[in-house]
Amino acid sequence: MQPDSAVLIGLAAAALAFAVIFTPLATSRRALLFKGGTGLAGSAAIAAVPSFDLSLLILLALGVLHASIEGPRAFAVRLRAPVVAVATMAIALVFAHAQGSDAVQRFAAVGLVAGLAAAVGLLPYMHPLEPDEPMTSSPIPWIAFVGPVLAAVVVFRAQQLLGQDAGGVFGGLLIGLGLLNIAWGSVSAWLTESEVAAWRYSFVADWGLVLCGFGVTLADGGRAALLVLFSIIVGRLPLYIASRQALRDRSVAQRPINYLVAGALAGSAPFVGFVARILLLRAATQLYWPLALALALGMLLWLPGSLRLGRSLAVPRGRQAIGVSLVLALNVAAGLYPLPILLAARL
Amino acid sequence: MVAGVAAFVAWLGASIIVLGDGRRALALGVVFATAGMAVIAWQNAGTAAGVAIAAGGAIAAARRAVSGPDGWRIMPPGSTPRLVLCIASGLVVLWIAAAVTTGPGASLRFTVMLVAGLMGARVLAGEDPPVLLTATSVLALAVALPAAMGDGSVGPWPYVAAAVIAGTIGWLPLRTASAA
């Protein structure tokens, strides 16, 4: 197993523990633990198996299991994304192994990126969302729980499978798709009507940074991607879980805690998102400075959406307040001293 | 020659799954697709791989033969786009597998790309859970086939895993959508 995948699995386990401990009492903790544990085991298996075909098969099994969870969206709707992802990546695998012109390997790069976007639920293949859907059957586990490990595995396998030319195409596609997701996600998180949809778009925007980080094939790019994934799993996901009750009650607040949460979501200092953004900008500057300019402009778009999401948390009380404090403290600690995370991932 | 016939049989089976809505048509499609893929797996990865694919497909076909919408329901009204999809995708993938890409294993490339593409399209366009599960089972079998194009260091495990997934998916208890 790759060290970065192992780190991401550990973070996902921590997020699951958070969800089980701090979820509102009305939710069944046992069911959450069972479904989340299945997802975690599947993620670990995706990363641990020795070949990419096996990873795809586990992804397919996980997709079928997730689609079969009871929920307001039809089985067919929930099954489409993982099946399309697996089919696309299987075809990409054939192109990657086949002999032929350089264009053949480039098709493999396109298939891998398209499959990753479909599996995680990013543009151009966003999973349909029902605002009142329970979290376990919603698209959120794909974008914030299974997706990070899957992305690390796909990027690692792509480096093994693709030659230099196709590898460049793979990186370029990731950057292009990343910029698209940054723009679409951050603007939509700001302007969309539904608060739940705004949260989902904020995940999409964060994933844009991840894709750009993986696409910039310098060491700082990989570090930035890992730290953004950290902020998704240990920051945005737990804060979304903590906000679920307030979202149901449609209550908002503008207390200092809401601005702190907004700061964490926007990637401001001293939270971990800030370090990730600095690393990404540094890597982009080394690669091609106009890319850094585009990224910097895109990063400004986080602020209005984050202020909105911070308010949607309302005023956390009791167990929820402890959870939010813990999340903020972890994100500050990782922002001030990210080295242990990067060392654990050998980046 | 054998590989070419097997690839054609796999295309036929995948096309029947795309064109049929009844359980008999779906089961027959799984049988054909499995037979083609099992021969290709046997030729490219050995007996264990072929047996695993055949076993997984047989279980999936047997399950589908006894559950799902009654009858054949092959090419119900409005199926022309599906028919065009089957023929056009077969021709395009044949061109890619035999002309755009080179080297040995053209039948393997054709089968994986065609079956994965058609099953993906079936799931995208379908609504009925038995149809979707059938397409997903066959897709699982197709996903294992590219293992033969690698260095072979993982042995028959991708085929066994695909067979387990294809064989068990059909038994999944499904509930209808609810506003829980």
Short mmCIF file of C-alpha atoms in Angstrom, two decimals:
data_model
loop_
_atom_site.label_atom_id
_atom_site.label_comp_id
_atom_site.label_asym_id
_atom_site.label_seq_id
_atom_site.Cartn_x
_atom_site.Cartn_y
_atom_site.Cartn_z
CA MET A 1 0.00 0.00 0.00
CA GLN A 2 1.23 3.49 -0.84
CA PRO A 3 2.10 5.62 2.23
CA ASP A 4 -0.19 8.47 1.16
CA SER A 5 -3.09 6.03 0.77
CA ALA A 6 -2.37 4.63 4.25
CA VAL A 7 -2.45 8.15 5.71
CA LEU A 8 -5.75 8.89 3.95
CA ILE A 9 -7.28 5.65 5.25
CA GLY A 10 -6.21 6.60 8.78
CA LEU A 11 -7.83 10.01 8.33
CA ALA A 12 -11.01 8.41 6.98
CA ALA A 13 -11.11 6.17 10.07
CA ALA A 14 -10.80 9.25 12.25
CA ALA A 15 -13.63 10.95 10.33
CA LEU A 16 -15.81 7.87 10.79
CA ALA A 17 -15.09 7.85 14.51
CA PHE A 18 -16.02 11.53 14.64
CA ALA A 19 -19.26 10.87 12.76
CA VAL A 20 -20.23 8.06 15.11
CA ILE A 21 -19.40 9.98 18.28
CA PHE A 22 -20.71 13.42 17.37
CA THR A 23 -23.64 12.62 15.13
CA PRO A 24 -27.02 13.89 16.43
CA LEU A 25 -28.72 11.39 18.74
CA ALA A 26 -31.62 10.74 16.37
CA THR A 27 -29.29 9.03 13.92
CA SER A 28 -28.57 5.34 14.42
CA ARG A 29 -24.92 5.12 15.45
CA ARG A 30 -24.77 1.37 14.90
CA ALA A 31 -25.99 1.69 11.31
CA LEU A 32 -23.59 4.55 10.67
CA LEU A 33 -20.71 2.50 12.06
CA PHE A 34 -21.65 -0.51 9.95
CA LYS A 35 -22.10 1.40 6.69
CA GLY A 36 -19.11 3.64 7.31
CA GLY A 37 -17.01 0.65 8.35
CA THR A 38 -17.92 -1.11 5.12
CA GLY A 39 -16.89 1.97 3.15
CA LEU A 40 -13.66 2.22 5.10
CA ALA A 41 -12.85 -1.45 4.56
CA GLY A 42 -13.59 -1.03 0.85
CA SER A 43 -11.34 2.01 0.65
CA ALA A 44 -8.54 0.14 2.38
CA ALA A 45 -8.97 -2.78 0.00
CA ILE A 46 -8.87 -0.46 -3.04
CA ALA A 47 -5.50 0.79 -1.85
CA ALA A 48 -4.12 -2.53 -0.61
CA VAL A 49 -4.75 -4.86 -3.56
CA PRO A 50 -1.75 -5.46 -5.84
CA SER A 51 -3.32 -4.60 -9.20
CA PHE A 52 -5.52 -1.88 -10.65
CA ASP A 53 -8.08 -4.36 -12.00
CA LEU A 54 -8.72 -5.57 -8.47
CA SER A 55 -9.08 -1.97 -7.28
CA LEU A 56 -11.70 -1.40 -9.97
CA LEU A 57 -13.59 -4.54 -8.98
CA ILE A 58 -13.67 -3.47 -5.34
CA LEU A 59 -14.83 -0.02 -6.44
CA LEU A 60 -17.63 -1.66 -8.40
CA ALA A 61 -18.68 -3.80 -5.43
CA LEU A 62 -18.60 -0.75 -3.17
CA GLY A 63 -20.70 1.18 -5.68
CA VAL A 64 -23.34 -1.56 -5.80
CA LEU A 65 -23.45 -1.78 -1.99
CA HIS A 66 -23.78 1.99 -1.64
CA ALA A 67 -26.51 2.12 -4.27
CA SER A 68 -28.45 -0.58 -2.42
CA ILE A 69 -28.68 1.45 0.81
CA GLU A 70 -32.24 2.61 1.37
CA GLY A 71 -32.73 6.25 0.43
CA PRO A 72 -34.83 8.71 -1.56
CA ARG A 73 -32.78 8.44 -4.75
CA ALA A 74 -33.49 5.44 -6.98
CA PHE A 75 -31.07 2.51 -7.12
CA ALA A 76 -30.47 3.22 -10.82
CA VAL A 77 -29.50 6.83 -10.17
CA ARG A 78 -26.98 5.88 -7.49
CA LEU A 79 -25.49 2.98 -9.42
CA ARG A 80 -24.74 4.99 -12.57
CA ALA A 81 -21.71 6.92 -11.40
CA PRO A 82 -19.62 4.02 -10.04
CA VAL A 83 -20.50 1.81 -13.02
CA VAL A 84 -19.58 4.52 -15.52
CA ALA A 85 -16.37 5.15 -13.58
CA VAL A 86 -15.37 1.50 -13.58
CA ALA A 87 -16.29 0.98 -17.25
CA THR A 88 -14.34 4.08 -18.28
CA MET A 89 -11.26 3.11 -16.29
CA ALA A 90 -11.41 -0.49 -17.55
CA ILE A 91 -11.35 0.79 -21.13
CA ALA A 92 -8.52 3.15 -20.16
CA LEU A 93 -6.63 0.17 -18.79
CA VAL A 94 -6.86 -1.53 -22.19
CA PHE A 95 -5.53 1.60 -23.92
CA ALA A 96 -2.72 1.85 -21.37
CA HIS A 97 -1.57 -1.71 -22.04
CA ALA A 98 -2.10 -1.65 -25.81
CA GLN A 99 0.62 -0.97 -28.34
CA GLY A 100 0.17 1.78 -30.90
CA SER A 101 0.77 5.46 -31.45
CA ASP A 102 1.11 8.01 -28.64
CA ALA A 103 -2.56 8.85 -29.08
CA VAL A 104 -3.52 5.44 -27.70
CA GLN A 105 -1.87 6.15 -24.35
CA ARG A 106 -3.40 9.62 -24.32
CA PHE A 107 -6.83 7.99 -24.54
CA ALA A 108 -5.84 6.02 -21.45
CA ALA A 109 -5.06 9.28 -19.64
CA VAL A 110 -8.44 10.71 -20.65
CA GLY A 111 -10.22 7.57 -19.44
CA LEU A 112 -8.49 7.55 -16.08
CA VAL A 113 -9.28 11.21 -15.40
CA ALA A 114 -12.89 10.83 -16.58
CA GLY A 115 -13.33 7.71 -14.46
CA LEU A 116 -11.92 9.41 -11.39
CA ALA A 117 -14.26 12.38 -11.87
CA ALA A 118 -17.25 10.06 -12.25
CA ALA A 119 -16.36 7.98 -9.20
CA VAL A 120 -15.77 10.94 -6.90
CA GLY A 121 -18.68 13.00 -8.28
CA LEU A 122 -16.91 15.98 -9.82
CA LEU A 123 -17.57 17.98 -12.94
CA PRO A 124 -18.39 16.86 -15.59
CA TYR A 125 -20.12 14.00 -13.74
CA MET A 126 -21.66 15.32 -10.54
CA HIS A 127 -23.84 12.87 -8.66
CA PRO A 128 -27.49 13.93 -8.26
CA LEU A 129 -28.23 15.24 -4.76
CA GLU A 130 -31.36 15.10 -2.62
CA PRO A 131 -31.15 17.74 0.13
CA ASP A 132 -33.07 15.64 2.68
CA GLU A 133 -31.21 12.42 2.00
CA PRO A 134 -29.45 10.63 4.89
CA MET A 135 -25.71 11.14 4.69
CA THR A 136 -24.87 7.45 4.27
CA SER A 137 -26.86 7.09 1.06
CA SER A 138 -25.99 10.55 -0.30
CA PRO A 139 -23.08 11.34 -2.65
CA ILE A 140 -21.06 12.79 0.25
CA PRO A 141 -19.29 9.48 1.14
CA TRP A 142 -17.94 9.34 -2.42
CA ILE A 143 -16.60 12.86 -2.43
CA ALA A 144 -15.27 12.97 1.13
CA PHE A 145 -14.70 9.42 2.36
CA VAL A 146 -13.91 6.89 -0.39
CA GLY A 147 -12.87 9.43 -3.04
CA PRO A 148 -9.61 10.63 -1.44
CA VAL A 149 -8.16 7.10 -1.23
CA LEU A 150 -9.39 6.28 -4.72
CA ALA A 151 -7.78 9.43 -6.14
CA ALA A 152 -4.44 8.57 -4.55
CA VAL A 153 -4.64 5.06 -6.01
CA VAL A 154 -5.63 6.23 -9.51
CA VAL A 155 -2.83 8.81 -9.61
CA PHE A 156 -0.30 6.24 -8.39
CA ARG A 157 -1.44 3.66 -10.97
CA ALA A 158 -1.45 6.26 -13.74
CA GLN A 159 2.18 7.05 -12.96
CA GLN A 160 2.95 3.34 -13.35
CA LEU A 161 0.87 2.75 -16.49
CA LEU A 162 1.42 5.88 -18.57
CA GLY A 163 4.54 6.92 -20.42
CA GLN A 164 6.06 10.38 -20.28
CA ASP A 165 3.90 11.87 -23.04
CA ALA A 166 0.63 10.42 -21.75
CA GLY A 167 1.69 11.30 -18.20
CA GLY A 168 1.91 14.93 -19.28
CA VAL A 169 -1.57 14.69 -20.80
CA PHE A 170 -2.83 13.12 -17.56
CA GLY A 171 -1.40 16.00 -15.53
CA GLY A 172 -2.75 18.60 -17.93
CA LEU A 173 -6.22 17.09 -17.82
CA LEU A 174 -6.16 17.03 -14.02
CA ILE A 175 -5.19 20.70 -13.92
CA GLY A 176 -7.85 21.67 -16.46
CA LEU A 177 -10.55 19.73 -14.67
CA GLY A 178 -9.28 21.07 -11.36
CA LEU A 179 -9.62 24.70 -12.48
CA LEU A 180 -13.10 23.98 -13.80
CA ASN A 181 -14.14 22.44 -10.47
CA ILE A 182 -12.61 25.30 -8.50
CA ALA A 183 -14.57 27.90 -10.47
CA TRP A 184 -17.84 25.97 -10.63
CA GLY A 185 -17.72 24.67 -7.07
CA SER A 186 -16.82 27.90 -5.34
CA VAL A 187 -19.26 30.08 -7.29
CA SER A 188 -22.06 27.54 -6.86
CA ALA A 189 -21.36 27.20 -3.11
CA TRP A 190 -21.88 30.95 -2.92
CA LEU A 191 -24.94 31.34 -5.16
CA THR A 192 -26.95 28.12 -5.01
CA GLU A 193 -30.27 28.22 -3.14
CA SER A 194 -29.99 25.04 -1.07
CA GLU A 195 -27.58 25.01 1.88
CA VAL A 196 -26.95 21.28 1.48
CA ALA A 197 -26.11 21.81 -2.19
CA ALA A 198 -23.79 24.64 -1.15
CA TRP A 199 -21.91 22.25 1.11
CA ARG A 200 -21.60 19.73 -1.72
CA TYR A 201 -20.30 22.39 -4.12
CA SER A 202 -17.74 23.42 -1.51
CA PHE A 203 -16.41 19.85 -1.56
CA VAL A 204 -16.25 20.07 -5.35
CA ALA A 205 -14.23 23.29 -5.15
CA ASP A 206 -11.78 21.70 -2.70
CA TRP A 207 -11.42 18.77 -5.08
CA GLY A 208 -10.45 21.23 -7.78
CA LEU A 209 -7.40 22.09 -5.69
CA VAL A 210 -6.67 18.38 -5.18
CA LEU A 211 -6.78 17.72 -8.92
CA CYS A 212 -4.51 20.70 -9.61
CA GLY A 213 -2.10 19.47 -6.93
CA PHE A 214 -1.94 16.00 -8.45
CA GLY A 215 -1.67 17.50 -11.93
CA VAL A 216 1.29 19.69 -11.06
CA THR A 217 3.81 16.89 -11.06
CA LEU A 218 6.22 18.60 -8.67
CA ALA A 219 6.74 17.49 -5.07
CA ASP A 220 4.95 20.54 -3.66
CA GLY A 221 1.91 19.71 -5.81
CA GLY A 222 1.58 16.26 -4.26
CA ARG A 223 2.04 17.74 -0.78
CA ALA A 224 -0.62 20.34 -1.46
CA ALA A 225 -3.04 17.68 -2.74
CA LEU A 226 -2.51 15.57 0.40
CA LEU A 227 -3.08 18.52 2.71
CA VAL A 228 -6.25 19.55 0.86
CA LEU A 229 -7.47 15.96 1.19
CA PHE A 230 -6.64 16.20 4.91
CA SER A 231 -8.74 19.36 5.13
CA ILE A 232 -11.60 17.61 3.31
CA ILE A 233 -11.60 14.48 5.48
CA VAL A 234 -10.71 16.02 8.85
CA GLY A 235 -12.14 19.50 8.27
CA ARG A 236 -14.96 19.93 5.81
CA LEU A 237 -16.58 16.50 6.28
CA PRO A 238 -16.84 16.66 10.11
CA LEU A 239 -18.06 20.27 9.92
CA TYR A 240 -20.69 19.21 7.39
CA ILE A 241 -21.76 16.40 9.74
CA ALA A 242 -21.93 18.90 12.60
CA SER A 243 -24.08 21.25 10.52
CA ARG A 244 -26.66 18.63 9.49
CA GLN A 245 -29.02 19.36 12.38
CA ALA A 246 -28.88 23.10 11.77
CA LEU A 247 -29.48 22.49 8.06
CA ARG A 248 -32.60 20.49 8.91
CA ASP A 249 -33.80 23.20 11.30
CA ARG A 250 -32.88 25.90 8.74
CA SER A 251 -31.21 27.91 11.51
CA VAL A 252 -28.25 30.23 10.91
CA ALA A 253 -26.04 32.31 13.19
CA GLN A 254 -23.31 34.95 12.95
CA ARG A 255 -21.29 34.35 16.09
CA PRO A 256 -17.46 34.32 16.30
CA ILE A 257 -17.47 30.50 16.02
CA ASN A 258 -19.24 30.79 12.67
CA TYR A 259 -16.51 33.10 11.36
CA LEU A 260 -13.83 30.73 12.68
CA VAL A 261 -15.49 27.85 10.83
CA ALA A 262 -15.76 30.03 7.71
CA GLY A 263 -12.05 30.76 7.99
CA ALA A 264 -11.24 27.06 8.23
CA LEU A 265 -13.43 26.28 5.23
CA ALA A 266 -11.95 29.14 3.19
CA GLY A 267 -8.41 27.92 3.81
CA SER A 268 -7.25 30.97 5.72
CA ALA A 269 -4.27 31.01 8.09
CA PRO A 270 -3.54 29.26 10.41
CA PHE A 271 -5.69 26.37 9.19
CA VAL A 272 -4.28 23.52 7.11
CA GLY A 273 -5.99 24.73 3.93
CA PHE A 274 -3.73 27.79 3.97
CA VAL A 275 -0.52 25.74 3.92
CA ALA A 276 -1.97 23.59 1.13
CA ARG A 277 -2.76 26.67 -0.94
CA ILE A 278 0.71 28.13 -0.42
CA LEU A 279 2.34 24.86 -1.49
CA LEU A 280 0.08 24.63 -4.54
CA LEU A 281 0.82 28.21 -5.58
CA ARG A 282 4.55 27.59 -5.16
CA ALA A 283 4.42 24.46 -7.30
CA ALA A 284 2.29 26.18 -9.94
CA THR A 285 4.69 29.13 -10.06
CA GLN A 286 7.59 26.76 -10.70
CA LEU A 287 5.66 25.00 -13.45
CA TYR A 288 3.95 27.88 -15.27
CA TRP A 289 3.28 31.19 -13.53
CA PRO A 290 -0.05 32.02 -15.29
CA LEU A 291 -1.41 28.84 -13.70
CA ALA A 292 -0.50 30.22 -10.28
CA LEU A 293 -2.31 33.44 -11.18
CA ALA A 294 -5.44 31.53 -12.21
CA LEU A 295 -5.29 29.49 -9.01
CA ALA A 296 -4.83 32.59 -6.85
CA LEU A 297 -7.85 34.22 -8.45
CA GLY A 298 -9.83 31.02 -7.99
CA MET A 299 -8.87 30.82 -4.32
CA LEU A 300 -10.47 34.22 -3.71
CA LEU A 301 -13.80 32.70 -4.70
CA TRP A 302 -13.80 30.51 -1.58
CA LEU A 303 -14.58 33.39 0.78
CA PRO A 304 -18.28 34.19 0.11
CA GLY A 305 -19.29 30.54 0.00
CA SER A 306 -17.36 29.78 3.18
CA LEU A 307 -19.01 32.64 5.07
CA ARG A 308 -22.37 31.24 4.03
CA LEU A 309 -21.45 27.71 5.13
CA GLY A 310 -20.03 28.98 8.42
CA ARG A 311 -23.36 30.66 9.18
CA SER A 312 -25.26 27.48 8.27
CA LEU A 313 -23.61 25.69 11.21
CA ALA A 314 -25.74 27.84 13.59
CA VAL A 315 -24.48 27.86 17.20
CA PRO A 316 -23.05 24.48 18.12
CA ARG A 317 -23.99 23.29 21.58
CA GLY A 318 -23.03 20.40 23.87
CA ARG A 319 -21.52 17.43 22.11
CA GLN A 320 -21.60 19.25 18.77
CA ALA A 321 -19.60 22.19 20.19
CA ILE A 322 -16.93 19.78 21.43
CA GLY A 323 -16.75 18.19 18.00
CA VAL A 324 -16.44 21.50 16.16
CA SER A 325 -13.74 22.69 18.58
CA LEU A 326 -11.83 19.45 18.09
CA VAL A 327 -12.00 19.78 14.30
CA LEU A 328 -10.82 23.38 14.36
CA ALA A 329 -7.98 22.51 16.74
CA LEU A 330 -6.83 19.64 14.51
CA ASN A 331 -6.91 21.85 11.44
CA VAL A 332 -4.92 24.57 13.19
CA ALA A 333 -2.37 22.02 14.43
CA ALA A 334 -1.95 20.57 10.94
CA GLY A 335 -1.72 24.06 9.51
CA LEU A 336 0.98 25.15 11.93
CA TYR A 337 2.99 21.93 11.74
CA PRO A 338 2.09 19.80 8.68
CA LEU A 339 5.42 17.98 8.59
CA PRO A 340 4.32 14.80 10.44
CA ILE A 341 1.50 14.27 7.93
CA LEU A 342 3.83 14.79 4.97
CA LEU A 343 6.50 12.55 6.50
CA ALA A 344 3.97 9.79 7.16
CA ALA A 345 2.95 9.98 3.50
CA ARG A 346 6.65 10.13 2.50
CA LEU A 347 6.13 13.35 0.56
CA MET B 1 -9.80 -18.02 -35.02
CA VAL B 2 -11.19 -19.31 -31.70
CA ALA B 3 -10.49 -15.96 -30.03
CA GLY B 4 -12.26 -14.13 -32.84
CA VAL B 5 -15.35 -16.33 -32.50
CA ALA B 6 -15.28 -15.89 -28.71
CA ALA B 7 -15.14 -12.11 -29.07
CA PHE B 8 -18.12 -12.24 -31.47
CA VAL B 9 -20.08 -14.39 -28.99
CA ALA B 10 -19.27 -11.93 -26.20
CA TRP B 11 -20.53 -9.07 -28.41
CA LEU B 12 -23.70 -11.05 -29.14
CA GLY B 13 -24.31 -11.66 -25.43
CA ALA B 14 -23.70 -8.03 -24.47
CA SER B 15 -26.03 -6.94 -27.28
CA ILE B 16 -28.80 -9.24 -26.04
CA ILE B 17 -28.46 -7.70 -22.56
CA VAL B 18 -28.73 -4.23 -24.11
CA LEU B 19 -31.71 -5.18 -26.29
CA GLY B 20 -33.65 -7.32 -23.80
CA ASP B 21 -35.68 -6.40 -20.74
CA GLY B 22 -37.07 -9.81 -19.72
CA ARG B 23 -35.28 -12.27 -17.48
CA ARG B 24 -34.89 -14.93 -20.17
CA ALA B 25 -33.24 -12.49 -22.55
CA LEU B 26 -30.98 -11.18 -19.81
CA ALA B 27 -29.97 -14.68 -18.71
CA LEU B 28 -29.28 -15.71 -22.30
CA GLY B 29 -27.20 -12.58 -22.80
CA VAL B 30 -25.17 -13.38 -19.68
CA VAL B 31 -24.60 -16.95 -20.94
CA PHE B 32 -23.31 -15.77 -24.31
CA ALA B 33 -21.18 -12.94 -22.91
CA THR B 34 -19.74 -15.25 -20.25
CA ALA B 35 -18.95 -17.97 -22.75
CA GLY B 36 -17.04 -15.53 -24.96
CA MET B 37 -15.17 -13.95 -22.07
CA ALA B 38 -14.35 -17.32 -20.47
CA VAL B 39 -12.73 -18.55 -23.68
CA ILE B 40 -10.73 -15.34 -24.02
CA ALA B 41 -9.66 -15.51 -20.36
CA TRP B 42 -8.68 -19.16 -20.79
CA GLN B 43 -6.60 -18.37 -23.89
CA ASN B 44 -4.85 -15.35 -22.37
CA ALA B 45 -4.55 -16.20 -18.67
CA GLY B 46 -4.94 -19.94 -18.30
CA THR B 47 -7.49 -22.49 -17.22
CA ALA B 48 -8.11 -21.11 -13.72
CA ALA B 49 -9.04 -17.70 -15.14
CA GLY B 50 -11.39 -19.24 -17.70
CA VAL B 51 -13.08 -21.47 -15.13
CA ALA B 52 -13.51 -18.56 -12.70
CA ILE B 53 -15.14 -16.36 -15.35
CA ALA B 54 -17.39 -19.22 -16.48
CA ALA B 55 -18.45 -20.03 -12.91
CA GLY B 56 -19.22 -16.41 -12.02
CA GLY B 57 -21.19 -15.89 -15.21
CA ALA B 58 -23.07 -19.17 -14.80
CA ILE B 59 -24.21 -18.24 -11.29
CA ALA B 60 -25.26 -14.78 -12.48
CA ALA B 61 -27.18 -16.26 -15.42
CA ALA B 62 -28.88 -18.88 -13.22
CA ARG B 63 -29.97 -16.22 -10.76
CA ARG B 64 -31.30 -13.98 -13.53
CA ALA B 65 -33.19 -16.88 -15.13
CA VAL B 66 -35.36 -17.20 -12.02
CA SER B 67 -35.84 -13.57 -11.00
CA GLY B 68 -36.71 -10.38 -12.81
CA PRO B 69 -39.36 -9.34 -15.33
CA ASP B 70 -41.09 -12.31 -16.97
CA GLY B 71 -40.44 -13.50 -20.52
CA TRP B 72 -38.01 -12.35 -23.18
CA ARG B 73 -39.02 -8.75 -23.98
CA ILE B 74 -36.34 -8.49 -26.64
CA MET B 75 -36.45 -5.21 -28.55
CA PRO B 76 -39.61 -3.70 -27.10
CA PRO B 77 -41.02 -0.65 -28.93
CA GLY B 78 -38.52 2.20 -28.98
CA SER B 79 -35.46 -0.06 -29.10
CA THR B 80 -34.03 1.26 -32.35
CA PRO B 81 -31.41 3.46 -30.61
CA ARG B 82 -30.26 0.42 -28.62
CA LEU B 83 -29.92 -1.63 -31.79
CA VAL B 84 -27.93 1.14 -33.46
CA LEU B 85 -25.74 1.38 -30.35
CA CYS B 86 -24.95 -2.35 -30.45
CA ILE B 87 -24.03 -2.38 -34.12
CA ALA B 88 -22.18 0.94 -34.20
CA SER B 89 -20.20 0.25 -31.03
CA GLY B 90 -19.22 -3.17 -32.38
CA LEU B 91 -17.86 -1.64 -35.59
CA VAL B 92 -16.04 1.24 -33.87
CA VAL B 93 -14.48 -0.98 -31.23
CA LEU B 94 -13.46 -3.51 -33.87
CA TRP B 95 -11.63 -0.73 -35.73
CA ILE B 96 -9.91 0.45 -32.51
CA ALA B 97 -8.94 -3.06 -31.36
CA ALA B 98 -7.68 -4.25 -34.73
CA ALA B 99 -6.33 -1.12 -36.43
CA VAL B 100 -5.75 1.75 -34.01
CA THR B 101 -4.06 -0.46 -31.42
CA THR B 102 -1.51 -3.04 -32.50
CA GLY B 103 0.11 -6.17 -31.15
CA PRO B 104 -1.31 -9.50 -29.98
CA GLY B 105 -4.57 -9.76 -28.04
CA ALA B 106 -6.91 -7.87 -30.41
CA SER B 107 -9.81 -10.12 -29.37
CA LEU B 108 -9.13 -9.39 -25.72
CA ARG B 109 -9.02 -5.64 -26.35
CA PHE B 110 -12.21 -5.82 -28.42
CA THR B 111 -14.08 -7.81 -25.79
CA VAL B 112 -13.13 -5.64 -22.82
CA MET B 113 -13.82 -2.33 -24.54
CA LEU B 114 -17.08 -3.51 -26.10
CA VAL B 115 -18.55 -5.29 -23.07
CA ALA B 116 -17.51 -2.52 -20.65
CA GLY B 117 -18.88 0.15 -22.97
CA LEU B 118 -22.20 -1.60 -23.65
CA MET B 119 -22.77 -2.50 -20.01
CA GLY B 120 -21.95 1.07 -18.95
CA ALA B 121 -24.45 2.34 -21.51
CA ARG B 122 -27.07 -0.18 -20.30
CA VAL B 123 -26.72 1.03 -16.72
CA LEU B 124 -26.85 4.67 -17.80
CA ALA B 125 -30.07 4.14 -19.75
CA GLY B 126 -31.75 1.53 -17.52
CA GLU B 127 -34.07 1.91 -14.54
CA ASP B 128 -35.06 -1.67 -13.67
CA PRO B 129 -32.88 -3.15 -10.87
CA PRO B 130 -32.67 -6.69 -12.39
CA VAL B 131 -31.44 -5.22 -15.67
CA LEU B 132 -28.93 -3.02 -13.88
CA LEU B 133 -27.62 -5.85 -11.73
CA THR B 134 -27.25 -8.09 -14.77
CA ALA B 135 -25.26 -5.44 -16.62
CA THR B 136 -23.11 -4.83 -13.54
CA SER B 137 -22.37 -8.57 -13.18
CA VAL B 138 -21.18 -8.81 -16.76
CA LEU B 139 -19.19 -5.60 -16.37
CA ALA B 140 -17.39 -7.14 -13.37
CA LEU B 141 -16.34 -10.10 -15.51
CA ALA B 142 -15.09 -7.78 -18.27
CA VAL B 143 -13.09 -5.66 -15.82
CA ALA B 144 -11.03 -8.70 -14.81
CA LEU B 145 -9.92 -9.47 -18.38
CA PRO B 146 -7.27 -6.70 -18.71
CA ALA B 147 -5.30 -8.54 -15.99
CA ALA B 148 -4.07 -10.77 -18.81
CA MET B 149 -2.46 -7.74 -20.45
CA GLY B 150 -0.28 -6.98 -17.42
CA ASP B 151 2.72 -8.91 -16.16
CA GLY B 152 0.51 -11.65 -14.68
CA SER B 153 2.03 -11.29 -11.22
CA VAL B 154 -1.34 -11.31 -9.46
CA GLY B 155 -2.31 -14.75 -10.79
CA PRO B 156 -5.98 -15.66 -11.17
CA TRP B 157 -7.18 -13.42 -8.32
CA PRO B 158 -8.77 -10.70 -10.48
CA TYR B 159 -10.83 -13.39 -12.23
CA VAL B 160 -11.84 -15.02 -8.96
CA ALA B 161 -12.79 -11.64 -7.48
CA ALA B 162 -14.80 -10.79 -10.60
CA ALA B 163 -16.57 -14.16 -10.44
CA VAL B 164 -17.47 -13.65 -6.77
CA ILE B 165 -18.82 -10.16 -7.47
CA ALA B 166 -20.72 -11.23 -10.60
CA GLY B 167 -22.16 -14.26 -8.83
CA THR B 168 -23.30 -12.45 -5.70
CA ILE B 169 -24.62 -9.17 -7.10
CA GLY B 170 -27.82 -10.83 -8.31
CA TRP B 171 -28.76 -11.85 -4.77
CA LEU B 172 -28.59 -8.32 -3.41
CA PRO B 173 -31.84 -7.44 -1.60
CA LEU B 174 -33.05 -4.19 -3.09
CA ARG B 175 -35.61 -1.84 -1.63
CA THR B 176 -37.53 0.77 -3.52
CA ALA B 177 -36.68 4.42 -3.06
CA SER B 178 -38.14 6.03 0.05
CA ALA B 179 -38.07 9.52 1.44
CA ALA B 180 -36.41 8.40 4.67
#
